[in-house]
Amino acid sequence: MFAELSSILNASPDSFTQGEFILVSDRQSDASFLIHHFLSFYLRARCRVWFLGLVQSFNHYSAVSQRLGVSLAQAKEKGQLVFLEGLKESLSVLIPQDTNTGSKAMDFLRDPAVGLKSLYEFVRSGVSSSGSRAEGAEEWGPPVLLVDDLSVLLSLGVSVGAVLDFSHYCRATVCSELQGNVVMLARCDGEEEEGDGDDEGSETLLKGLTHQCSLTLHVQGLPTGFCRDIHGQVEVCWRRRQGDGQSTQKKLFQYKVHDKGASFFAPGTSSAVL
Amino acid sequence: MAAPMSGVGEASAERSSFNATSFQKKTRSRLISIPGTRPSVQNGQLLVSTGVTSLDYLLGGGLAVGTVLLIEEDRYDSYSRMILKYFLAEGVVCRHELFVAAAQDNPDDILQELPAPILDDVAIHKPVEQPRLSCEPQDSMDAMKIAWRYQNLPKVQSALASSSRFGHYYDVSKTMEPEIRQAAKCHRFYLPEHPTQSSPTHSTMLESYSALLKSLQDVIHREGFDVAAPMTKSRNILRIGLHSLGSALWGDDLCCHDNPNNVHALTSFLYGLRALLRSSLSVAVVTVPSHLIQDRALMGSITRLCDNAIALESFKGSERETNPLYKDYHGLLHVRQVPHLNCLASKLPDHKDLAFKLKRKQFSIERLHLPPDLSETVSRVSRGELAGAATMASGCSFGTSGNKHLDF
C-alpha cells in the first residue's frame, strides 16, 4: 500500500468508496506496481479479495506483498484471499494431458471463441457464496475483484468483445449487486491517437473499459523521455455521477517506484530536480 | 524467479504459521547453490550468466532463473545468433543442461559453433605445472607463502572440470573443443525431425509450438527441473535456447502477412513457456525476427509476455555502416523491457544509448560514445575529405563549382 496514493485517492483502509470500478491502464510503460498497491490496500481493509493473477505466479505477488507488509500466504490460509493462478492452470490446457486436473476457469484457452463465461462463473460462484459463511468464521468486508491483467487475454486469442462482456458482468455482480470494488489492469502499447488504428485490439479494450469505469489511473512514460529519477506520470481521473450529469476531475502526478513503495508528486517537483 | 523464492516462500509460510510475523532474517544459505549461479544483490533471486559479461551487467547482474530473455534479431540474424551461442556455451562450461530448439538449422549445427571458453586458470596452470614438480618438496615444507590467499584454490584444474565461476569469457574466433561440448547434457528439438500430430483441441496454438511445449515439459519433468520435485539429487539449471521463433519455418505466418491467421499462436506459446519456466529451474533465451513482423502492437504483446527484452539493430547493410560516427560499433542495442520479478522496482539501465561491437575475439556491449574530436584541424581535414568523397560519388560532372578540393 502506498500511503501517498491513498491520500491522493482520498481513501484509507478504514474508509473507502464502495461499488467502484477502478481501471489501471498504461501505455508503453508498466502500471503493474499499482496492482500491488490495491492488493495490499484491500487486504488491509479486511475485504475479501478475489485475485485473478493471469500474468505472474503466486510467488511473485507474495514476494512483493511481503515487502509491502502483507502476507498473502496468511491471507489465503484465513480465506480472505482467493487466488487464481492463471499460469499454473493454463498448463494443463495448453499441453493436453490424459487426466484433466485444471479448474474450469481457464477453459477459454481451449477455444477462445467461446468467451470468458467460465472465468466469470468462477468469479460469480466465489463472490456470491461469500455471503453464506459458516458460523464463527471471520467477518470480512465487501468483496473485491482484482484482475492482472486483462490485455493478456487478447494475446491468448479472446476477442475484445468477450473481454468487455466479462468486465461488464463483473461490474454488475461485484460493484452493483454486492457493493464491492473491482480493479482491472489493461495494458496498451500503441502510440496515442494513431491515425490508422493499427492496434485495434488493446486500443478498443482500453476505450471500452474507460467508458465503464468510475476511476482511472493511467500510467505513461514521461513525454520528455527516459529519466532515472522519475519513472513516469500517472493521470488520475474521477468520473462521478452527480445529479443531472457527469463530472470528471483529472489530476496529473509523476511517480517513482522504490524498493518498498512508490512516491507520487506534482509534475516538476521531484526531489531530484528541486 | 520462482525457483529460489518459492523455497523461501514455503519456508516462511511454514514458519509464519506458528510465528505470526512476516519478518525474517535474510540468509543466503537458504538458497540453492548450483554452479554457475549467484543470488542477485538487489532482490536475492537466483541469477545465471548470459555468457556476455556486459549483457549481464545490463540486465542487472544476469538472467533470473525462471525468466525469458527475448532477443529481437538483427537483420541477418548474425549477432542475435551469437548471443544465443554465448548463452549456450556458458551453460556447457557451467555444466548446466541445455535444450536447443530450431526450425532452420539443426540444433547440432548451432552447438558445433559454440565459442571456445577462455579458461585463464587452465591456461596459466599448464605451463607452471612442470617447474612446480621440481620444487614441490621444498614447497610443501616451506611455511612461508607469498600469496596465502590462493592456498585453498585447487592446484591443477583440468580443462573438463566445470567451472563454478559466474560468467566466463569466450573466444569467438575459435569453436569449443568437442570433448568439452559433449560433456554437457543436451536435449535437441529440430522441427523437421519432429512428427507433428494434429491436435484439434487448440485453436490458437500451432502444432509446432505445442509439440515444442510438450517436449519441453517432458524434459523438465523427466530430468527433475521442477521446483516441486523432491530434492533427491543435486539440482541443476536447464538452459533453453529457442531460435527464430515466429519465422515461417515454424509454420507461423506472422512474418509473411499483414493480417496473419495465427496472430495468437506465438503469444499463447510464450504464455505456456512462462508457465513452465516459473515452476522450474530453467531459463530461456528466445530470438524472434521482429523486423519481419509488421504489426507493432503484436510485437508489444510478445515483449510483454517475456521478461527481459532487448533488440539488436545491426549496421550491416544500412548506410550507418559507413557513417564515421558509428565506425567503432557494429550496431545499436535497445533495451525494450526490464523484468519486474519478485520486486516492485526494476533496475533500470543507467542510460539508453547502447551499442555493441564484435571485436576479433569478443562480443561486447558498450555505451555509445561519439568518437572524440581531438583537435580542430584533424576533424576539419576529415570532414573535407568526406565532403570531397561525397561529391565525387554523387556527381561525376566536372561542372561542379565552388568545391576548392576539385578546383584545379
XYZ file of C-alpha atoms in Angstrom:
682
model
C 0.000 0.000 0.000
C 1.415 3.354 -0.990
C 0.338 5.958 1.552
C 0.735 8.835 -0.879
C -1.505 7.241 -3.466
C -4.134 6.511 -0.836
C -4.236 10.141 0.157
C -4.460 11.193 -3.484
C -7.402 8.854 -3.950
C -8.831 10.061 -0.665
C -9.190 6.560 0.682
C -7.855 4.661 3.620
C -8.274 1.038 4.657
C -10.848 2.197 7.194
C -12.973 4.194 4.812
C -13.140 3.890 1.063
C -15.820 4.276 -1.546
C -17.726 1.110 -2.229
C -19.091 -0.009 -5.559
C -16.241 1.470 -7.550
C -14.830 0.102 -10.768
C -11.194 1.168 -10.971
C -9.260 0.865 -14.198
C -5.487 0.836 -14.102
C -4.022 1.258 -17.550
C -0.685 2.016 -19.094
C 0.752 2.935 -22.413
C 4.306 1.932 -23.286
C 5.007 1.794 -19.604
C 4.337 -0.517 -16.708
C 1.448 0.005 -14.337
C 1.641 -3.324 -12.557
C 3.077 -1.699 -9.440
C -0.362 -0.177 -8.864
C -1.932 -3.630 -8.720
C 0.283 -4.402 -5.743
C -0.948 -1.234 -4.098
C -4.567 -2.205 -4.485
C -3.961 -5.777 -3.411
C -2.334 -4.769 -0.148
C -4.803 -1.918 0.332
C -7.868 -4.137 0.189
C -6.271 -6.864 2.248
C -5.569 -4.287 4.954
C -9.117 -3.034 4.642
C -10.267 -6.543 5.580
C -12.116 -7.067 2.319
C -12.482 -10.477 0.846
C -10.286 -10.418 -2.248
C -10.547 -12.452 -5.440
C -7.365 -12.131 -7.408
C -7.091 -13.315 -10.998
C -3.336 -13.399 -11.476
C -3.045 -14.161 -15.148
C 0.462 -12.940 -15.891
C 2.578 -13.797 -12.870
C 2.887 -16.626 -10.434
C 1.654 -16.503 -6.874
C 5.224 -16.343 -5.630
C 5.753 -13.051 -7.379
C 2.765 -11.352 -5.794
C 3.574 -12.924 -2.479
C 7.183 -11.714 -2.536
C 6.179 -8.171 -3.404
C 3.389 -8.084 -0.844
C 5.814 -9.284 1.776
C 7.830 -6.153 1.155
C 4.709 -4.054 1.428
C 3.949 -5.660 4.749
C 1.124 -8.015 3.851
C 1.392 -11.768 3.863
C -0.540 -13.343 1.027
C 0.028 -16.859 2.304
C -1.593 -15.969 5.588
C -4.479 -14.216 3.892
C -5.012 -17.245 1.721
C -4.984 -19.532 4.724
C -7.547 -17.432 6.501
C -9.763 -17.498 3.465
C -9.530 -13.761 2.932
C -7.785 -14.129 -0.403
C -8.835 -16.382 -3.237
C -6.064 -16.553 -5.798
C -6.469 -17.926 -9.294
C -3.021 -18.632 -10.689
C -3.633 -18.408 -14.396
C -0.187 -19.587 -15.418
C -0.415 -22.792 -13.465
C -3.944 -23.563 -14.567
C -3.179 -22.872 -18.201
C -0.529 -25.566 -18.491
C -2.965 -28.424 -18.285
C -4.957 -26.866 -21.117
C -2.071 -25.802 -23.327
C -0.364 -29.161 -23.018
C -3.054 -31.774 -23.307
C -2.833 -34.430 -20.652
C -4.708 -37.635 -20.114
C -6.118 -36.611 -16.800
C -7.674 -33.203 -16.808
C -6.991 -31.714 -13.424
C -7.185 -27.990 -14.043
C -10.113 -25.937 -12.923
C -12.741 -24.842 -15.362
C -11.796 -21.196 -15.059
C -9.190 -21.261 -17.800
C -11.381 -23.152 -20.237
C -11.326 -20.259 -22.678
C -7.817 -21.328 -23.668
C -9.232 -24.439 -25.234
C -11.417 -22.467 -27.547
C -11.174 -18.689 -27.191
C -14.217 -18.160 -29.373
C -16.439 -19.384 -26.549
C -15.610 -16.316 -24.493
C -14.932 -15.841 -20.839
C -18.065 -17.376 -19.428
C -16.153 -19.977 -17.458
C -13.927 -17.332 -15.908
C -16.929 -15.247 -14.962
C -18.627 -18.312 -13.453
C -15.555 -18.816 -11.295
C -15.787 -15.248 -10.040
C -19.541 -15.259 -9.558
C -19.754 -18.542 -7.706
C -16.988 -17.448 -5.355
C -18.233 -13.943 -4.758
C -21.850 -14.793 -4.192
C -21.119 -17.732 -1.922
C -19.142 -15.469 0.380
C -22.371 -14.193 1.909
C -23.305 -17.552 3.371
C -20.326 -18.338 5.510
C -20.147 -20.775 8.345
C -20.758 -19.650 11.892
C -17.723 -18.500 13.762
C -15.697 -17.669 10.675
C -14.080 -14.281 10.479
C -16.150 -11.402 9.278
C -14.903 -9.845 6.053
C -15.808 -6.633 4.368
C -17.256 -6.221 0.880
C -15.870 -8.421 -1.899
C -13.141 -7.082 -4.152
C -12.095 -8.436 -7.519
C -8.613 -7.720 -8.879
C -7.525 -8.711 -12.371
C -3.903 -8.614 -13.575
C -4.125 -8.177 -16.454
C -6.931 -8.125 -18.993
C -4.883 -7.477 -22.107
C -3.105 -10.811 -21.834
C -6.476 -12.359 -22.639
C -6.317 -10.664 -26.018
C -2.907 -12.222 -26.600
C -4.427 -15.598 -25.848
C -7.000 -15.169 -28.567
C -10.038 -13.896 -26.717
C -11.915 -11.214 -28.604
C -12.247 -7.670 -27.310
C -15.994 -8.034 -27.102
C -15.710 -11.051 -24.846
C -13.323 -9.257 -22.516
C -15.608 -6.241 -22.319
C -18.548 -8.525 -21.616
C -16.571 -10.136 -18.839
C -15.693 -6.811 -17.259
C -19.262 -5.623 -17.539
C -20.636 -8.756 -15.899
C -18.069 -8.483 -13.127
C -19.011 -4.872 -12.564
C -22.685 -5.713 -12.435
C -22.156 -8.525 -9.957
C -19.462 -7.140 -7.710
C -19.982 -3.392 -7.842
C -23.707 -3.041 -8.215
C -25.103 -6.149 -6.592
C -22.685 -6.666 -3.732
C -21.345 -3.121 -3.338
C -17.784 -4.305 -3.690
C -14.934 -2.959 -5.769
C -13.300 -4.098 -8.975
C -9.766 -3.214 -10.076
C -8.631 -4.204 -13.535
C -5.357 -3.650 -15.307
C -5.226 -3.166 -19.064
C -2.025 -2.569 -20.948
C -1.617 -0.922 -24.270
C 1.383 -0.463 -26.490
C 0.464 1.710 -29.400
C 1.079 5.398 -29.751
C -1.777 7.575 -28.672
C -4.092 8.807 -31.413
C -2.683 6.601 -34.065
C -4.110 7.562 -37.397
C -4.837 4.217 -38.992
C -5.949 2.428 -35.844
C -3.350 -0.249 -36.286
C -3.624 -1.571 -32.761
C -7.332 -2.219 -32.841
C -7.438 -4.808 -30.030
C -5.954 -3.253 -26.953
C -6.943 0.243 -28.005
C -10.613 -0.708 -28.257
C -10.389 -2.559 -24.990
C -8.932 0.460 -23.258
C -11.631 2.732 -24.623
C -14.389 0.334 -23.645
C -13.065 -0.095 -20.140
C -12.576 3.642 -19.711
C -16.228 4.035 -20.550
C -17.277 1.504 -17.915
C -15.122 2.580 -15.023
C -15.586 5.227 -12.365
C -11.920 5.909 -11.668
C -8.943 5.589 -13.976
C -5.275 5.591 -13.211
C -3.430 5.902 -16.464
C 0.317 5.418 -16.381
C 2.552 6.801 -19.106
C 6.198 7.365 -19.644
C 7.472 10.898 -19.455
C 6.794 12.820 -22.662
C 10.304 14.200 -22.450
C 11.897 10.795 -22.419
C 13.683 8.420 -20.119
C 14.727 9.633 -16.705
C 16.274 7.701 -13.888
C 14.668 9.639 -11.083
C 11.158 9.942 -12.414
C 9.712 6.743 -13.768
C 6.689 8.244 -15.418
C 3.447 10.024 -14.851
C 0.068 8.847 -13.741
C -3.144 10.575 -14.627
C -5.922 10.074 -12.129
C -9.391 10.711 -13.460
C -12.584 10.562 -11.422
C -15.906 10.279 -13.167
C -18.699 10.987 -10.775
C -22.364 10.951 -11.479
C -23.773 13.967 -9.731
C -27.436 14.634 -10.065
C -28.047 15.683 -13.633
C -24.731 14.960 -15.311
C -21.297 13.509 -15.049
C -18.395 15.463 -13.765
C -14.865 14.444 -14.449
C -11.902 15.583 -12.475
C -8.333 14.984 -13.592
C -5.066 15.203 -11.779
C -1.592 14.514 -13.034
C 1.241 13.200 -10.897
C 4.719 11.973 -11.525
C 5.912 8.924 -9.718
C 8.961 6.980 -8.779
C 8.850 3.355 -7.748
C 11.086 2.364 -4.854
C 12.004 -0.939 -3.416
C 9.174 -0.892 -0.918
C 6.675 1.530 -2.286
C 6.279 4.421 -4.633
C 6.254 8.159 -4.247
C 3.913 10.459 -6.096
C 4.484 14.152 -6.584
C 3.210 17.038 -8.644
C 4.915 17.392 -12.026
C 8.276 19.044 -11.761
C 8.631 18.655 -8.025
C 10.780 15.574 -7.936
C 13.383 15.634 -5.214
C 15.957 15.046 -7.922
C 15.311 18.381 -9.610
C 14.446 20.615 -6.682
C 12.414 -16.339 -10.004
C 10.087 -18.988 -8.885
C 12.949 -21.261 -8.176
C 14.722 -19.804 -5.213
C 11.932 -17.694 -3.941
C 9.419 -20.446 -3.807
C 11.673 -22.362 -1.498
C 11.982 -19.322 0.687
C 8.300 -18.607 0.440
C 7.287 -22.055 1.542
C 9.689 -21.960 4.399
C 8.425 -18.605 5.529
C 4.852 -19.761 5.244
C 5.683 -22.722 7.398
C 7.353 -20.549 9.930
C 4.709 -17.908 9.972
C 2.099 -20.443 10.940
C 3.498 -20.523 14.429
C 5.252 -17.206 14.383
C 2.870 -14.503 13.312
C 5.419 -12.040 11.984
C 6.397 -11.529 8.417
C 9.881 -10.536 9.431
C 12.579 -12.966 8.522
C 16.276 -12.767 8.661
C 17.947 -12.503 5.324
C 20.132 -15.510 4.879
C 21.969 -16.629 1.863
C 22.343 -20.212 2.975
C 18.689 -20.886 2.306
C 19.188 -20.507 -1.415
C 20.021 -23.457 -3.511
C 23.628 -23.385 -4.585
C 24.196 -24.504 -8.129
C 27.450 -23.952 -10.002
C 27.305 -21.004 -12.334
C 24.585 -19.187 -10.416
C 24.568 -16.461 -7.844
C 21.904 -14.601 -5.919
C 21.096 -11.126 -7.081
C 22.339 -8.312 -4.886
C 19.070 -6.454 -5.298
C 16.411 -8.997 -4.501
C 18.115 -12.279 -3.819
C 16.891 -14.012 -6.941
C 18.995 -16.734 -8.416
C 20.816 -15.438 -11.469
C 22.672 -17.155 -14.262
C 25.032 -15.521 -16.674
C 24.157 -14.960 -20.314
C 27.773 -15.572 -21.226
C 28.229 -11.993 -22.339
C 29.512 -10.158 -19.296
C 28.442 -6.748 -20.491
C 24.937 -8.024 -21.169
C 24.769 -9.455 -17.664
C 25.576 -6.059 -16.291
C 22.873 -4.514 -18.425
C 20.261 -6.970 -17.202
C 21.026 -6.219 -13.589
C 23.587 -8.916 -12.907
C 22.290 -11.726 -15.069
C 19.193 -13.604 -16.077
C 16.938 -14.582 -13.209
C 16.102 -18.264 -13.159
C 12.572 -18.783 -14.401
C 12.570 -15.873 -16.809
C 12.683 -15.475 -20.562
C 15.057 -13.200 -22.442
C 13.656 -12.071 -25.747
C 16.160 -11.010 -28.370
C 14.787 -9.177 -31.353
C 17.005 -10.365 -34.144
C 19.091 -8.068 -36.241
C 18.504 -8.081 -39.945
C 20.741 -11.009 -40.818
C 20.442 -12.837 -37.504
C 24.204 -12.825 -37.038
C 24.570 -11.057 -33.712
C 21.432 -12.434 -32.094
C 22.627 -15.877 -33.001
C 25.939 -15.064 -31.410
C 24.310 -14.097 -28.121
C 22.332 -17.332 -28.227
C 25.568 -19.267 -28.712
C 27.210 -17.405 -25.858
C 24.279 -18.316 -23.661
C 24.540 -21.993 -24.567
C 28.337 -22.018 -24.243
C 28.056 -20.602 -20.743
C 25.708 -23.470 -19.956
C 28.218 -26.008 -21.245
C 31.040 -24.539 -19.179
C 28.902 -24.403 -16.033
C 27.648 -27.955 -16.679
C 24.056 -26.878 -16.946
C 21.758 -28.909 -19.135
C 20.798 -27.477 -22.483
C 17.661 -27.562 -24.556
C 18.076 -26.260 -28.075
C 15.173 -25.907 -30.455
C 15.358 -24.650 -34.002
C 13.485 -24.967 -37.225
C 16.067 -23.581 -39.594
C 19.398 -25.159 -38.665
C 19.869 -28.414 -36.939
C 20.480 -27.795 -33.222
C 23.656 -29.830 -33.602
C 24.994 -27.259 -36.017
C 24.306 -24.493 -33.543
C 26.046 -26.487 -30.846
C 29.063 -27.066 -33.015
C 29.561 -23.361 -33.459
C 29.753 -22.541 -29.762
C 32.631 -20.193 -28.958
C 35.637 -21.555 -27.115
C 35.863 -20.568 -23.471
C 38.949 -18.738 -22.293
C 39.637 -20.563 -19.079
C 42.520 -18.451 -17.912
C 43.150 -20.582 -14.837
C 43.776 -23.545 -17.066
C 45.930 -21.592 -19.412
C 48.115 -20.378 -16.591
C 48.338 -23.651 -14.753
C 49.590 -25.756 -17.576
C 52.961 -24.085 -18.101
C 53.504 -23.650 -14.372
C 52.902 -27.296 -13.684
C 56.271 -28.512 -14.862
C 58.589 -26.317 -12.810
C 56.475 -26.826 -9.757
C 57.118 -30.548 -9.728
C 60.796 -29.964 -9.178
C 60.349 -27.659 -6.263
C 57.417 -29.488 -4.730
C 59.179 -30.966 -1.686
C 60.591 -27.638 -0.831
C 57.252 -26.057 -1.366
C 55.445 -28.387 0.968
C 57.627 -27.806 3.957
C 58.113 -24.167 3.381
C 55.571 -22.492 5.593
C 56.159 -19.025 4.287
C 53.900 -18.214 1.425
C 53.676 -15.092 -0.562
C 50.180 -15.478 -1.824
C 48.447 -17.167 1.087
C 45.076 -16.220 -0.315
C 45.477 -18.755 -3.075
C 46.287 -21.560 -0.678
C 42.883 -23.176 -0.807
C 42.416 -22.964 -4.509
C 42.712 -26.214 -6.405
C 46.247 -26.572 -7.667
C 45.515 -28.094 -11.019
C 42.282 -27.789 -12.878
C 41.706 -29.987 -15.831
C 40.036 -28.449 -18.816
C 36.978 -30.605 -18.406
C 36.188 -29.640 -14.860
C 33.140 -27.494 -14.715
C 33.813 -24.025 -13.560
C 31.629 -22.650 -10.842
C 32.549 -19.091 -11.604
C 29.773 -16.775 -12.702
C 30.281 -15.676 -16.271
C 33.178 -16.583 -18.487
C 34.981 -15.096 -21.395
C 34.855 -16.671 -24.797
C 36.918 -16.515 -27.913
C 34.540 -16.267 -30.823
C 37.323 -16.861 -33.313
C 37.601 -20.463 -32.163
C 34.956 -23.072 -31.591
C 34.646 -25.080 -28.455
C 36.514 -28.387 -28.308
C 34.192 -31.313 -28.936
C 35.091 -33.053 -25.663
C 34.007 -30.078 -23.604
C 30.861 -29.785 -25.630
C 29.921 -33.414 -25.362
C 30.320 -33.400 -21.614
C 27.218 -31.289 -21.342
C 23.862 -32.947 -21.498
C 21.866 -31.522 -24.329
C 18.300 -32.029 -25.466
C 17.558 -31.193 -29.054
C 14.373 -30.258 -30.776
C 14.640 -29.989 -34.529
C 11.271 -29.276 -36.008
C 11.630 -31.117 -39.355
C 12.548 -34.275 -37.476
C 9.611 -33.942 -35.214
C 6.376 -35.567 -36.265
C 3.600 -33.129 -35.520
C 0.321 -34.698 -34.719
C -2.682 -32.541 -35.197
C -4.455 -31.749 -32.006
C -7.938 -30.447 -32.646
C -8.393 -29.099 -29.135
C -6.284 -25.991 -29.674
C -7.483 -23.392 -31.987
C -4.890 -20.791 -31.060
C -1.702 -22.804 -30.917
C 0.163 -24.184 -33.869
C 1.148 -27.828 -33.847
C 4.823 -26.966 -33.997
C 4.560 -24.832 -30.902
C 2.505 -27.284 -28.920
C 4.935 -30.065 -29.842
C 7.780 -27.889 -28.603
C 5.958 -27.066 -25.404
C 5.176 -30.706 -24.824
C 8.747 -31.754 -25.374
C 9.949 -29.023 -23.011
C 7.561 -30.177 -20.346
C 8.712 -33.760 -20.802
C 12.335 -32.775 -20.314
C 11.541 -30.680 -17.273
C 9.558 -33.484 -15.657
C 11.904 -36.273 -16.605
C 15.113 -34.578 -15.577
C 13.697 -33.192 -12.373
C 13.877 -29.467 -13.018
C 10.540 -28.952 -11.337
C 10.707 -26.826 -8.254
C 8.065 -29.040 -6.740
C 10.085 -32.186 -7.450
C 11.660 -33.836 -4.422
C 15.237 -32.801 -3.802
C 16.750 -36.202 -4.303
C 19.762 -35.397 -6.365
C 21.673 -32.190 -6.715
C 19.746 -29.568 -8.614
C 20.821 -28.208 -11.916
C 19.718 -25.492 -14.291
C 18.131 -26.097 -17.669
C 19.107 -23.555 -20.282
C 16.617 -23.295 -23.094
C 17.583 -21.712 -26.379
C 14.806 -21.226 -28.912
C 15.985 -19.951 -32.230
C 13.965 -17.712 -34.562
C 10.505 -18.320 -33.152
C 7.769 -16.851 -35.247
C 9.615 -17.329 -38.511
C 7.909 -19.022 -41.394
C 9.833 -22.230 -40.810
C 7.982 -22.796 -37.596
C 4.818 -22.805 -39.661
C 3.963 -19.363 -38.427
C 2.719 -16.697 -40.766
C 3.457 -13.708 -38.548
C 6.249 -12.603 -40.816
C 4.546 -13.203 -44.111
C 1.267 -11.361 -43.873
C -0.054 -8.098 -42.634
C -3.010 -9.880 -41.126
C -1.718 -13.294 -40.141
C -4.082 -16.125 -39.405
C -2.222 -17.301 -36.344
C -1.905 -13.981 -34.555
C -2.175 -15.600 -31.170
C -0.054 -18.665 -31.786
C 3.245 -17.221 -30.653
C 1.797 -15.276 -27.742
C -0.049 -18.374 -26.498
C 3.168 -20.327 -26.747
C 5.070 -17.697 -24.789
C 2.358 -17.759 -22.149
C 2.782 -21.507 -21.827
C 6.548 -21.134 -21.781
C 6.311 -18.636 -18.953
C 4.057 -21.010 -17.060
C 6.594 -23.801 -17.472
C 9.583 -21.704 -16.508
C 8.017 -20.159 -13.449
C 7.647 -23.576 -11.888
C 11.038 -24.965 -12.802
C 14.744 -24.305 -12.530
C 15.192 -23.185 -16.064
C 15.911 -20.069 -18.019
C 15.230 -19.365 -21.671
C 16.564 -17.194 -24.459
C 14.205 -16.700 -27.378
C 15.103 -14.950 -30.598
C 12.379 -13.528 -32.798
C 12.839 -11.946 -36.243
C 10.970 -8.831 -35.220
C 11.940 -6.802 -38.259
C 9.747 -9.115 -40.325
C 6.717 -8.595 -38.138
C 4.746 -5.664 -39.424
C 2.323 -5.333 -36.572
C 3.978 -3.291 -33.813
C 1.149 -3.965 -31.385
C 1.705 -7.682 -31.766
C 5.393 -7.204 -31.087
C 4.424 -5.291 -27.973
C 2.331 -8.129 -26.633
C 5.111 -10.591 -27.453
C 7.513 -8.413 -25.487
C 5.184 -8.226 -22.519
C 4.968 -11.998 -22.332
C 8.735 -12.210 -21.975
C 10.555 -10.791 -19.003
C 13.664 -9.221 -20.428
C 13.628 -7.906 -23.942
C 16.467 -6.459 -25.947
C 16.589 -5.562 -29.602
C 19.632 -5.630 -31.825
C 19.913 -3.286 -34.736
C 22.933 -4.042 -36.793
C 24.517 -1.564 -39.161
C 25.181 -4.255 -41.695
C 23.673 -3.303 -44.999
C 22.450 0.054 -43.772
C 24.074 3.344 -44.571
C 25.176 3.701 -40.986
C 27.814 1.110 -41.675
C 29.919 3.690 -43.465
C 28.973 6.586 -41.248
C 32.137 7.746 -39.447
C 30.098 8.376 -36.287
C 29.486 4.696 -35.828
C 32.802 3.411 -37.061
C 33.632 1.837 -33.708
C 30.449 -0.197 -33.470
C 28.573 -2.869 -35.307
C 25.117 -1.986 -34.213
C 22.814 -0.495 -31.652
C 21.220 -2.281 -28.755
C 17.871 -1.225 -27.363
C 16.593 -2.387 -24.020
C 12.873 -2.878 -24.542
C 11.904 -4.252 -21.183
C 13.469 -4.984 -17.828
C 11.967 -7.629 -15.584
C 9.670 -6.908 -12.671
C 10.021 -10.095 -10.816
C 9.544 -10.541 -7.104
C 10.211 -6.873 -6.737
C 8.361 -3.653 -7.150
C 11.100 -1.528 -8.622
C 13.029 -2.902 -11.523
C 16.589 -1.970 -12.130
C 16.561 0.460 -14.977
C 19.661 0.788 -17.091
C 21.751 3.868 -16.438
C 21.447 5.094 -19.958
C 19.697 4.024 -23.059
C 22.272 4.771 -25.720
C 23.936 1.433 -26.098
C 25.870 -0.102 -28.916
C 27.518 -3.437 -29.471
C 30.618 -4.414 -31.321
C 32.237 -7.609 -32.283
C 35.923 -7.465 -31.654
C 38.251 -10.065 -33.045
C 37.576 -12.455 -30.208
C 34.790 -10.985 -28.170
C 31.308 -9.595 -28.436
C 30.687 -6.687 -26.132
C 28.074 -4.093 -25.385
C 29.149 -0.580 -24.615
C 27.752 2.810 -24.027
C 27.507 4.585 -27.324
C 30.131 7.284 -27.491
C 30.736 9.514 -30.354
C 34.393 9.409 -31.305
C 36.350 12.187 -29.608
C 37.084 15.196 -31.701
C 40.673 15.532 -30.618
C 41.763 18.589 -32.485
C 40.083 21.027 -34.745
C 42.393 20.527 -37.650
C 42.005 16.775 -37.706
C 38.244 16.904 -37.840
C 38.296 19.647 -40.412
C 40.519 17.641 -42.689
C 38.444 14.526 -42.359
C 35.252 16.439 -42.904
C 36.720 17.993 -46.001
C 37.697 14.606 -47.271
C 34.228 13.309 -46.597
C 32.644 16.165 -48.445
C 35.007 15.598 -51.291
C 34.218 11.936 -51.404
C 30.519 12.670 -51.326
C 30.669 14.994 -54.273
C 32.835 12.586 -56.147
C 30.323 9.885 -55.606
C 27.214 11.890 -56.297
C 28.033 13.994 -59.258
C 30.654 12.963 -61.722
C 30.178 16.005 -63.852
C 33.088 18.422 -63.945
C 30.814 21.366 -63.836
C 30.515 21.349 -60.052
C 31.782 24.674 -58.939
C 32.590 26.010 -55.519
C 34.489 22.940 -54.331
C 38.033 24.005 -53.608
C 39.395 20.494 -53.498
C 38.451 19.785 -57.031
C 39.315 23.194 -58.397
C 42.426 22.851 -60.476
